[in-house]
Amino acid sequence: MRTAIISDIHANLAALQTVLAHIDEQSVDRIICLGDIVGYGPDPVECVDLVAKRCEWSLMGNHDFGVLYEPTNFNAAAEQAAYWTRAQFERDRTSQPDAAMRRWEFLGRLRVRVNHEGFLCVHGTPRRPINEYLFPEDATNSPVKMQQVFDRIERHCLVGHTHVPGIFTDEPDFYPPDELGAVYTLSVEEKAIVNPGSVGQPRDLDPRASYAIIDAPSEEPGRVEFYRLEYDVKSTVDKILAIPQLSDWLGERLYEGR
Ligand code: ZN
């Protein structure tokens, strides 16, 4: 079974389309999404429709939660983007009431935690599934946090939220894809947490869209393949710059991958 893992799309349609086209060439059996379909970016409605159509399921990220309920712990730019995003979903209420209702229902049904064939899947961390970050530096700086996070995992776990791809092992250690040669073999003896990175807003100083595939033959934990793809960053940045409610900085950061 080959499962494509996408996360943190952030309403970046150009990046999502590029990733989905690449996935279509990798003979995967299904696509799952770890949340943050919307927030920050210019195409929230289109991205929700595409995830609803192409993904087997998606998790609820803090930005999906912020648009659906209320933005909490957001900086000013993120909060304003959340209110603008909500208005985009409201916009179609009179012109396309069925589509508008379907989108709200889709967002409302997103789950916070899914157990998927031996993988615990959360947007943030197993302790605080929507909002807590598991940063690469936690592996060296926060041994208690790492211990508490790994205590909640039976074997393997998938997370998003930081927008930084890589693998945490329970030594604890963190390995970016570059150090792994872009492929990592999971083992039944070792706990591991996999972050596929972000489709629409990478923050590891590499602006290319990021995702991962887990290739798991039956009865084996399998291996993780990391992918980076160039996409038309400028088209997304130009859309953000043209929307007054989206801070210019949300566009400019895409060029830098931060
Ligand atoms: Zn995110």
Coordinates of C-alpha atoms and ligand atoms in Angstrom, one line a residue:
M1 CA 0.0 0.0 0.0
R2 CA 1.4 3.4 -1.0
T3 CA -0.1 6.4 0.9
A4 CA 0.7 10.0 0.0
I5 CA 0.8 12.3 3.0
I6 CA 0.1 15.9 2.4
S7 CA -0.2 18.7 5.0
D8 CA -0.4 22.4 5.5
I9 CA -1.7 23.4 2.1
H10 CA -2.7 26.9 3.4
A11 CA -4.9 27.7 0.5
N12 CA -2.1 27.6 -2.0
L13 CA -3.8 26.1 -5.1
A14 CA -0.8 26.3 -7.4
A15 CA 1.3 24.2 -4.9
L16 CA -1.5 21.8 -4.3
Q17 CA -2.1 21.2 -8.0
T18 CA 1.6 20.6 -8.5
V19 CA 1.8 18.1 -5.7
L20 CA -1.3 16.2 -6.8
A21 CA -0.1 16.0 -10.4
H22 CA 3.2 14.5 -9.0
I23 CA 1.3 12.1 -6.8
D24 CA -0.7 10.9 -9.8
E25 CA 2.6 9.7 -11.3
Q26 CA 3.7 7.7 -8.2
S27 CA 1.1 5.0 -8.3
V28 CA -0.2 5.7 -4.8
D29 CA -3.3 3.9 -3.5
R30 CA -4.6 6.9 -1.5
I31 CA -3.9 10.4 -0.3
I32 CA -4.4 11.6 3.3
C33 CA -4.1 15.2 4.6
L34 CA -2.8 16.2 8.1
G35 CA -4.7 19.5 8.2
D36 CA -4.4 23.3 7.6
I37 CA -6.1 23.1 4.2
V38 CA -6.8 26.9 4.6
G39 CA -5.3 30.0 6.2
Y40 CA -2.7 32.5 4.9
G41 CA -3.3 31.7 1.2
P42 CA -5.5 33.1 -1.6
D43 CA -7.5 30.0 -2.7
P44 CA -9.3 28.5 0.3
V45 CA -12.5 27.4 -1.4
E46 CA -10.7 25.7 -4.3
C47 CA -8.3 23.9 -2.0
V48 CA -11.1 22.6 0.3
D49 CA -12.9 21.3 -2.8
L50 CA -9.8 19.6 -4.1
V51 CA -8.9 18.0 -0.8
A52 CA -12.5 16.8 -0.4
K53 CA -12.4 15.3 -3.9
R54 CA -8.9 13.8 -3.8
C55 CA -8.1 12.8 -0.2
E56 CA -9.4 9.8 1.6
W57 CA -9.7 11.9 4.7
S58 CA -8.1 15.0 6.3
L59 CA -7.4 16.1 9.8
M60 CA -8.4 19.4 11.5
G61 CA -5.5 21.9 11.7
N62 CA -5.4 25.0 13.8
H63 CA -6.2 27.2 10.8
D64 CA -9.2 25.1 9.7
F65 CA -10.3 25.3 13.3
G66 CA -9.7 29.1 13.3
V67 CA -11.9 29.6 10.2
L68 CA -14.6 27.2 11.4
Y69 CA -14.8 28.4 15.1
E70 CA -12.5 31.2 16.1
P71 CA -8.8 32.0 15.6
T72 CA -7.0 31.5 18.9
N73 CA -3.3 32.3 19.5
F74 CA -2.9 33.8 16.0
N75 CA -0.8 36.8 15.2
A76 CA -2.5 39.8 13.6
A77 CA -1.8 38.7 10.0
A78 CA -3.0 35.2 10.6
E79 CA -6.1 36.4 12.4
Q80 CA -7.0 38.8 9.6
A81 CA -6.4 36.0 7.0
A82 CA -8.8 33.7 9.0
Y83 CA -11.6 36.2 8.9
W84 CA -11.0 36.9 5.2
T85 CA -11.0 33.1 4.6
R86 CA -14.3 32.7 6.4
A87 CA -15.8 35.4 4.2
Q88 CA -14.8 33.5 1.1
F89 CA -16.9 30.5 2.3
E90 CA -19.8 32.8 3.2
R91 CA -19.6 34.5 -0.2
D92 CA -21.3 31.6 -2.0
R93 CA -24.1 31.2 0.5
T94 CA -26.7 32.9 -1.8
S95 CA -25.2 32.0 -5.2
Q96 CA -24.4 28.4 -4.5
P97 CA -26.1 27.4 -1.2
D98 CA -25.5 23.7 -1.7
A99 CA -21.8 24.0 -2.4
A100 CA -21.4 26.5 0.5
M101 CA -23.2 24.1 2.9
R102 CA -21.1 21.1 1.7
R103 CA -17.9 23.0 2.4
W104 CA -18.9 24.0 5.9
E105 CA -20.0 20.4 6.6
F106 CA -16.7 19.1 5.3
L107 CA -14.7 21.4 7.5
G108 CA -16.9 20.6 10.5
R109 CA -16.4 16.9 10.1
L110 CA -12.6 17.0 10.0
R111 CA -11.2 14.9 12.8
V112 CA -8.6 15.8 15.3
R113 CA -6.9 12.4 15.7
V114 CA -7.0 9.3 13.4
N115 CA -5.5 5.9 13.9
H116 CA -4.5 4.8 10.5
E117 CA -3.0 1.3 10.1
G118 CA -0.5 1.6 12.9
F119 CA 0.1 5.3 12.5
L120 CA -1.3 7.8 15.0
C121 CA -2.1 10.9 12.9
V122 CA -2.5 14.4 14.4
H123 CA -1.9 17.9 13.0
G124 CA 0.2 19.1 16.0
T125 CA 1.3 16.5 18.6
P126 CA -0.3 13.5 20.3
R127 CA -0.5 15.6 23.5
R128 CA -2.2 18.6 22.0
P129 CA -3.4 17.5 18.6
I130 CA -4.4 20.8 17.1
N131 CA -2.1 23.5 18.5
E132 CA 1.2 22.1 19.9
Y133 CA 4.3 22.3 17.7
L134 CA 7.0 19.6 17.6
F135 CA 10.0 21.5 16.4
P136 CA 13.3 19.9 15.2
E137 CA 15.1 21.6 18.0
D138 CA 12.9 20.0 20.6
A139 CA 14.8 16.8 20.0
T140 CA 17.9 18.4 21.6
N141 CA 16.3 21.1 23.8
S142 CA 13.2 19.6 25.3
P143 CA 13.8 16.0 26.6
V144 CA 10.7 16.0 28.9
K145 CA 8.4 17.1 26.1
M146 CA 9.9 14.5 23.7
Q147 CA 9.4 11.8 26.3
Q148 CA 5.8 12.8 27.0
V149 CA 5.1 12.9 23.3
F150 CA 6.7 9.5 22.6
D151 CA 4.9 8.0 25.6
R152 CA 1.6 8.7 23.8
I153 CA 2.7 6.8 20.6
E154 CA 2.6 3.0 20.3
R155 CA 4.9 2.9 17.3
H156 CA 4.7 5.4 14.5
C157 CA 3.0 8.8 14.2
L158 CA 2.3 11.4 11.5
V159 CA 2.3 15.1 12.3
G160 CA 2.3 18.5 10.4
H161 CA 2.0 22.0 11.8
T162 CA 5.7 23.1 11.9
H163 CA 6.0 23.0 8.0
V164 CA 9.4 21.4 8.5
P165 CA 9.8 17.9 6.9
G166 CA 11.7 15.1 8.6
I167 CA 11.7 12.3 11.1
F168 CA 11.9 12.3 14.9
T169 CA 13.2 9.1 16.5
D170 CA 12.8 8.4 20.3
E171 CA 16.6 8.7 21.1
P172 CA 15.4 11.5 20.7
D173 CA 16.8 12.8 17.4
F174 CA 15.6 14.7 14.3
Y175 CA 16.6 13.9 10.8
P176 CA 15.8 16.2 7.9
P177 CA 15.2 14.5 4.5
D178 CA 18.6 15.7 3.2
E179 CA 20.4 13.7 5.9
L180 CA 18.3 10.6 5.2
G181 CA 18.9 10.7 1.5
A182 CA 15.2 11.4 1.1
V183 CA 14.2 7.8 2.1
Y184 CA 13.8 6.4 5.6
T185 CA 13.1 2.8 6.5
L186 CA 10.7 2.4 9.5
S187 CA 11.4 -0.3 12.0
V188 CA 9.2 -2.3 14.3
E189 CA 11.7 -1.8 17.1
E190 CA 11.9 2.0 16.9
K191 CA 9.3 4.7 17.5
A192 CA 9.2 7.4 14.9
I193 CA 7.3 10.6 14.1
V194 CA 7.1 11.6 10.5
N195 CA 6.5 15.2 9.3
P196 CA 5.9 15.4 5.5
G197 CA 6.5 19.2 5.5
S198 CA 4.2 21.7 4.0
V199 CA 2.6 21.8 0.5
G200 CA 1.8 25.5 0.5
Q201 CA 4.1 27.3 2.9
P202 CA 7.4 25.5 3.6
R203 CA 9.5 26.9 6.5
D204 CA 12.8 25.2 6.1
L205 CA 14.3 27.9 3.9
D206 CA 13.4 25.8 0.8
P207 CA 10.4 27.3 -1.1
R208 CA 9.5 24.1 -3.0
A209 CA 6.3 22.3 -2.0
S210 CA 6.9 19.3 0.3
Y211 CA 5.1 16.0 0.8
A212 CA 5.8 12.3 1.6
I213 CA 4.8 8.8 0.5
I214 CA 4.7 5.9 2.9
D215 CA 5.3 2.7 1.1
A216 CA 4.2 -0.2 3.4
P217 CA 4.1 -3.7 2.1
S218 CA 1.7 -5.8 4.2
E219 CA 3.0 -6.8 7.7
E220 CA 5.9 -4.3 7.4
P221 CA 6.1 -0.7 8.7
G222 CA 7.5 0.3 5.4
R223 CA 9.6 3.2 4.3
V224 CA 9.1 7.0 4.0
E225 CA 9.9 8.8 0.8
F226 CA 10.2 12.6 0.9
Y227 CA 9.6 14.8 -2.2
R228 CA 10.2 18.5 -3.0
L229 CA 8.6 20.1 -6.0
E230 CA 9.1 23.4 -7.7
Y231 CA 5.8 25.2 -8.4
D232 CA 4.7 28.6 -9.6
V233 CA 5.4 30.5 -6.4
K234 CA 4.9 33.9 -8.1
S235 CA 1.4 33.1 -9.2
T236 CA 0.4 32.5 -5.5
V237 CA 2.4 35.5 -4.2
D238 CA 0.7 37.8 -6.9
K239 CA -2.7 36.7 -5.7
I240 CA -1.9 37.4 -2.1
L241 CA -0.5 40.8 -2.9
A242 CA -3.7 41.7 -4.7
I243 CA -5.9 40.9 -1.7
P244 CA -5.7 43.8 0.8
Q245 CA -6.8 41.6 3.8
L246 CA -3.9 39.2 3.3
S247 CA -0.6 40.8 4.6
D248 CA 2.1 41.2 1.9
W249 CA 4.4 39.3 4.2
L250 CA 2.3 36.2 3.8
G251 CA 3.3 36.3 0.1
E252 CA 6.9 37.4 0.4
R253 CA 7.7 34.6 2.9
L254 CA 6.8 32.0 0.2
Y255 CA 9.8 33.1 -1.9
E256 CA 12.1 32.4 1.0
G257 CA 10.6 29.2 2.4
R258 CA 10.0 30.6 5.9
Ligands
ZN1 ZN 0.1 25.1 9.1

